[in-house]
C-alpha positions in Angstrom: 0.0 0.0 0.0 1.4 3.4 -1.0 1.6 6.4 1.4 -1.2 8.2 -0.4 -3.8 5.5 0.4 -3.6 3.6 -2.9 -2.2 0.1 -3.5 0.2 -0.6 -6.4 -2.7 -1.2 -8.8 -4.1 2.3 -8.1 -7.1 1.1 -6.0 -8.2 3.5 -3.3 -7.9 2.0 0.2 -11.5 2.4 1.3 -12.5 0.8 4.7 -15.1 -1.8 4.4 -18.5 -0.7 5.7 -22.0 -2.2 6.3 -24.2 -2.0 3.3 -28.0 -2.7 3.1 -29.0 -6.0 1.6 -32.2 -6.2 -0.5 -33.5 -9.7 0.1 -35.7 -11.1 -2.6 -35.7 -7.8 -4.6 -37.2 -7.7 -8.0 -35.3 -6.0 -10.8 -38.5 -4.0 -11.2 -37.4 -2.0 -8.2 -34.6 -0.3 -10.0 -35.5 -0.6 -13.7 -36.2 2.5 -15.7 -40.0 2.5 -16.6 -39.3 2.1 -20.3 -37.0 -0.8 -19.7 -39.4 -2.4 -17.2 -42.3 -2.3 -19.5 -40.4 -4.0 -22.3 -39.1 -6.7 -19.9 -42.5 -7.4 -18.3 -44.1 -7.7 -21.7 -41.4 -10.1 -23.0 -41.5 -12.3 -19.8 -45.3 -12.7 -20.3 -44.9 -14.0 -23.8 -45.5 -17.8 -23.8 -42.6 -19.8 -25.1 -40.3 -16.7 -25.4 -37.3 -18.4 -23.6 -37.7 -21.4 -25.9 -37.4 -19.1 -29.0 -34.2 -17.5 -27.6 -32.6 -20.9 -26.9 -33.2 -21.7 -30.6 -31.7 -18.3 -31.6 -28.6 -19.0 -29.4 -27.5 -21.5 -32.1 -27.2 -18.6 -34.5 -25.1 -16.5 -32.2 -21.5 -17.1 -31.1 -22.3 -17.5 -27.4 -20.5 -20.8 -26.9 -17.6 -19.5 -28.9 -17.3 -16.4 -26.7 -17.4 -18.6 -23.5 -14.5 -20.7 -24.8 -12.7 -17.6 -25.9 -12.8 -15.9 -22.5 -12.0 -19.2 -20.8 -9.0 -19.8 -23.0 -7.6 -16.2 -23.3 -8.7 -14.3 -20.2 -8.3 -14.6 -16.5 -11.2 -16.0 -14.5 -11.9 -14.1 -11.3 -11.8 -16.4 -8.3 -10.4 -16.8 -4.7 -7.0 -17.3 -6.4 -7.1 -14.7 -9.1 -8.2 -11.0 -8.9 -9.4 -11.7 -5.4 -10.6 -8.2 -4.7 -12.9 -8.4 -7.8 -14.1 -11.8 -6.6 -15.0 -10.3 -3.2 -16.9 -7.4 -5.0 -18.8 -9.9 -7.2 -19.9 -12.0 -4.4 -20.9 -9.0 -2.3 -22.9 -7.5 -5.2 -24.8 -10.8 -5.7 -25.4 -10.9 -1.9 -26.8 -7.4 -1.8 -29.1 -7.9 -4.8 -29.9 -11.5 -3.6 -28.8 -13.1 -6.8 -28.5 -16.8 -5.8 -26.1 -18.0 -8.6 -22.9 -16.0 -8.9 -22.1 -15.5 -12.6 -18.6 -16.2 -13.8 -16.4 -13.1 -14.2 -13.4 -12.7 -16.5 -10.7 -10.1 -16.8 -9.5 -9.6 -20.4 -6.5 -7.7 -21.7 -7.8 -4.6 -23.4 -6.7 -1.0 -22.7 -10.1 0.3 -23.5 -12.2 0.6 -20.2 -15.2 -1.6 -20.7 -17.4 -4.2 -19.0 -20.3 -6.3 -20.3 -22.7 -9.0 -19.3 -23.4 -11.5 -22.0 -24.9 -15.0 -22.4 -28.3 -16.5 -23.2 -28.6 -19.5 -20.8 -26.1 -18.4 -18.1 -24.8 -14.8 -18.1 -21.1 -14.1 -17.7 -19.4 -10.9 -16.8 -16.3 -9.6 -18.5 -14.3 -6.5 -17.5 -11.2 -5.2 -19.3 -7.8 -4.5 -17.8 -8.3 -0.9 -18.8 -11.3 -0.6 -16.5 -9.6 -2.4 -13.6 -6.6 -0.1 -13.8 -8.8 3.0 -14.1 -11.2 2.7 -11.2 -10.7 2.7 -7.5 -12.3 0.1 -5.2 -15.7 1.9 -4.7 -15.9 3.0 -8.3 -15.3 -0.6 -9.4 -17.9 -1.9 -6.9 -20.5 0.2 -8.7 -19.5 -1.2 -12.1 -19.7 -4.8 -10.8 -23.1 -4.0 -9.4 -24.1 -2.5 -12.7 -23.3 -5.8 -14.5 -24.9 -7.9 -11.8 -28.0 -5.7 -12.3 -28.0 -6.7 -16.0 -27.8 -10.3 -15.0 -30.7 -10.0 -12.5 -32.9 -8.1 -15.0 -32.2 -10.7 -17.7 -30.8 -8.0 -20.1 -28.2 -10.6 -21.3 -31.1 -12.6 -22.8 -33.3 -9.8 -24.2 -30.5 -7.6 -25.6 -29.7 -10.5 -27.8 -32.6 -9.4 -30.0 -30.7 -6.3 -30.9 -27.6 -8.1 -31.8 -29.5 -10.6 -33.9 -31.6 -8.0 -35.8 -28.5 -5.8 -36.4 -26.8 -8.7 -38.0 -29.9 -9.6 -40.0 -30.2 -6.0 -41.2 -26.7 -6.2 -42.6 -27.6 -9.4 -44.5 -30.7 -7.9 -46.1 -29.3 -4.5 -46.7 -29.8 -5.0 -50.5 -33.6 -5.3 -49.9 -34.7 -1.7 -49.5 -38.0 -2.1 -47.8 -36.8 -5.1 -45.8 -33.8 -3.2 -44.5 -35.9 -0.2 -43.6 -38.4 -2.3 -41.6 -35.7 -4.1 -39.6 -33.8 -0.8 -38.9 -37.0 0.7 -37.6 -37.2 -2.1 -35.0 -33.4 -1.8 -34.3 -33.8 1.9 -33.6 -36.6 1.2 -31.1 -34.6 -1.5 -29.5 -31.6 0.8 -29.1 -33.9 3.2 -27.2 -34.8 0.3 -24.9 -31.1 -0.7 -24.7 -30.1 2.8 -23.6 -32.8 2.7 -20.9 -31.5 -0.7 -19.7 -28.2 1.0 -19.1 -29.8 3.5 -16.9 -31.4 0.6 -15.0 -28.1 -1.0 -14.5 -26.5 2.2 -13.3 -29.2 2.2 -10.6 -28.4 -1.3 -9.6 -24.7 -0.3 -9.4 -25.7 2.4 -6.9 -27.8 0.0 -4.9 -24.7 -2.3 -4.6 -22.1 0.4 -3.9 -24.4 2.7 -2.0 -22.0 5.6 -2.7 -23.4 8.1 -5.2 -20.1 10.1 -5.3 -18.2 6.9 -6.3 -20.7 6.2 -9.1 -20.3 9.7 -10.3 -16.5 9.5 -10.2 -16.6 6.3 -12.2 -18.7 7.8 -15.0 -16.5 10.9 -15.0 -13.4 8.7 -15.4 -15.0 6.9 -18.3 -15.3 10.3 -20.0 -12.0 11.9 -18.9 -9.6 9.1 -18.0 -7.5 8.7 -14.9 -7.1 12.4 -14.1 -9.3 12.7 -11.0 -7.2 15.5 -9.6 -8.1 17.5 -12.7 -11.8 16.9 -12.6 -14.8 17.8 -10.4 -18.0 15.9 -10.0 -20.2 19.0 -9.6 -18.6 20.6 -12.7 -19.2 17.3 -14.6 -22.9 17.3 -13.6 -23.1 21.0 -14.7 -22.0 19.7 -18.2 -25.1 17.4 -18.2 -27.3 20.4 -17.4 -25.7 22.5 -20.1 -26.1 19.6 -22.6 -29.8 19.3 -21.9 -30.7 22.9 -21.8 -28.2 24.5 -24.1 -28.6 25.5 -27.8 -31.6 26.0 -29.9 -33.9 23.7 -32.0 -31.0 22.9 -34.4 -29.0 21.5 -31.4 -32.0 19.5 -30.3 -32.2 17.8 -33.7 -28.4 17.1 -33.6 -28.7 15.5 -30.2 -31.3 13.1 -31.5 -29.2 12.3 -34.6 -26.1 11.7 -32.4 -28.1 9.5 -30.0 -30.0 7.3 -32.4 -27.1 5.0 -33.5 -25.8 4.5 -29.9 -26.6 1.6 -27.5 -25.4 3.6 -24.5 -26.5 7.1 -23.3 -23.8 9.7 -23.2 -21.8 9.7 -20.0 -22.9 13.1 -18.7 -26.5 12.1 -19.3 -26.0 8.9 -17.3 -24.5 10.8 -14.4 -27.4 13.3 -14.4 -30.1 10.6 -14.6 -28.5 8.6 -11.8 -28.3 11.7 -9.5 -31.9 12.5 -10.3 -33.0 9.0 -9.3 -30.8 9.0 -6.1 -32.7 12.1 -5.0 -36.1 10.7 -5.8 -38.7 9.4 -3.3 -38.6 6.0 -5.1 -34.9 5.5 -4.2 -35.5 6.6 -0.6 -38.4 4.1 -0.2 -36.2 1.4 -1.6 -33.4 2.2 0.8 -36.0 2.1 3.6 -36.9 -1.5 2.6 -40.0 -0.9 0.6 -39.6 -2.5 -2.8 -41.2 -5.1 -5.1 -40.2 -8.7 -4.5 -39.4 -11.3 -7.1 -42.2 -13.5 -5.8 -44.7 -10.9 -7.1 -43.2 -10.7 -10.6 -45.7 -13.2 -12.0 -48.6 -10.9 -11.0 -47.2 -7.9 -12.7 -49.6 -6.2 -15.1 -48.3 -5.5 -18.6 -50.8 -2.7 -19.2 -49.8 -1.0 -15.9 -46.1 -1.2 -16.9 -46.8 0.4 -20.2 -48.8 3.1 -18.6 -45.9 3.8 -16.2 -43.5 3.9 -19.2 -45.8 6.4 -21.0 -46.1 8.6 -17.9 -42.3 8.6 -17.5 -41.8 9.8 -21.1 -44.5 12.4 -20.6 -42.9 13.6 -17.4 -39.5 13.7 -19.2 -41.0 15.9 -21.9 -42.7 18.2 -19.5 -39.7 18.7 -17.2 -37.0 18.8 -19.9 -35.1 22.0 -20.5 -34.2 20.9 -24.0 -35.6 23.5 -26.5 -37.4 20.9 -28.7 -38.9 19.2 -25.7 -40.0 22.5 -24.3 -41.7 23.3 -27.6 -43.5 19.9 -27.6 -44.6 20.6 -24.0 -45.8 24.0 -24.9 -47.8 22.7 -27.8 -49.3 20.0 -25.6 -50.2 22.6 -23.0 -51.8 24.8 -25.7 -53.9 21.9 -27.0 -55.1 21.2 -23.5 -56.2 24.8 -23.0 -58.0 24.8 -26.4 -59.8 21.6 -25.4 -60.8 23.1 -22.1 -62.2 26.2 -23.9 -64.2 24.0 -26.3 -65.6 22.0 -23.4 -66.5 25.2 -21.5 -68.2 26.6 -24.6 -70.4 23.5 -25.1 -71.1 23.5 -21.3 -72.4 27.1 -21.6 -74.6 26.4 -24.6 -76.0 23.3 -22.9 -77.2 25.3 -19.9 -78.8 27.9 -22.1 -76.4 30.7 -21.0 -73.5 32.5 -22.5 -70.0 31.1 -21.7 -68.9 34.7 -21.3 -71.6 35.8 -18.9 -72.4 32.6 -17.1 -69.5 30.3 -16.2 -70.8 26.7 -16.7 -71.1 24.4 -13.7 -67.9 22.3 -13.1 -65.5 24.7 -14.9 -62.8 24.4 -12.3 -63.0 20.6 -12.4 -62.7 20.6 -16.1 -59.6 22.7 -16.1 -57.9 20.4 -13.6 -58.8 17.4 -15.7 -57.5 19.0 -18.8 -54.1 19.8 -17.2 -53.9 16.2 -15.9 -54.6 14.8 -19.4 -51.9 17.0 -20.9 -49.4 15.8 -18.3 -50.1 12.1 -18.6 -50.3 11.9 -22.4 -47.2 10.1 -23.8 -45.5 12.7 -26.0 -43.0 11.7 -27.9 -31.6 2.2 -22.4 -20.9 3.3 -30.0 -20.9 1.9 -26.3 -19.1 4.1 -23.7 -17.8 2.3 -20.6 -19.6 -0.5 -18.9 -22.3 -2.4 -20.8 
């Protein structure tokens, strides 16, 4: 251990501390609403797992397993013991019964991923291991365990399969367009699944500043003394609110081909969730259990997803989203005026001179409708 509190591998010497365990927790507790609705719907499909086992023959999963086994280092009590302790601790906190295998592979690019159809495996690169301190790495391991608990390793395979299929039928104009439309929608879900896994990482590490530092390092490298978490989060605010409608369109075009949200966006979203009432209730022990997953309503999940998107639009500082919100608000006011007008005629009076009965209630309902209406998950860092 060096004098500055770091060992020879650059890991911060952070004293162990007691962390809350979430016994029997359902992945629905931390999943982003859009991610959750997709997963709930897929889990309800009869025979879905059977179809994916058939698809596994078309994908190089077995080859990847052999590749990592033969050319990477498997984490265990004898190898990368500090990572093995983190992995077991993450599985204990999220109550994942079967600890997935983890491998460290030689790659200077910081990255991590959870892959596999039948049994997920976790892979981290040497670049990531060397970049992050102990608490930052703990959040990343929790992120990947969250992917495993949610079943993202199974469902994200759709994206890989369809992307490969799109390349094969690129010569068929209409066929390629149809597949790429589905791929674009799946990428949106994929980006939301990354936000879900970031939340799982926070539940495991239970240290928001460490999660923020890890994301900041993925963006700026191992120069922590030159960076500041608050300034980094200010970048996220500037990105969301800055510019005009042209910048809003460019943001959309830059985001569409990506499977991961931008790093500053991930940091901002995680901070927002950590400050929410849902997170506090979860930390107080109030969360959905896995035993209740079978009773989950698909329609309720989609309504929550729609409400989440509507809330994002309403609260966004992005110029385009503000315009959409203003248009929605204007339409709501117009609808209220129409209803008030018909109410006045129905009672035989003038809307101008005699306010119709129930006007106040109509206004409130109009605002609620406008709020709840659904106006419309290259990778960076851990996967």
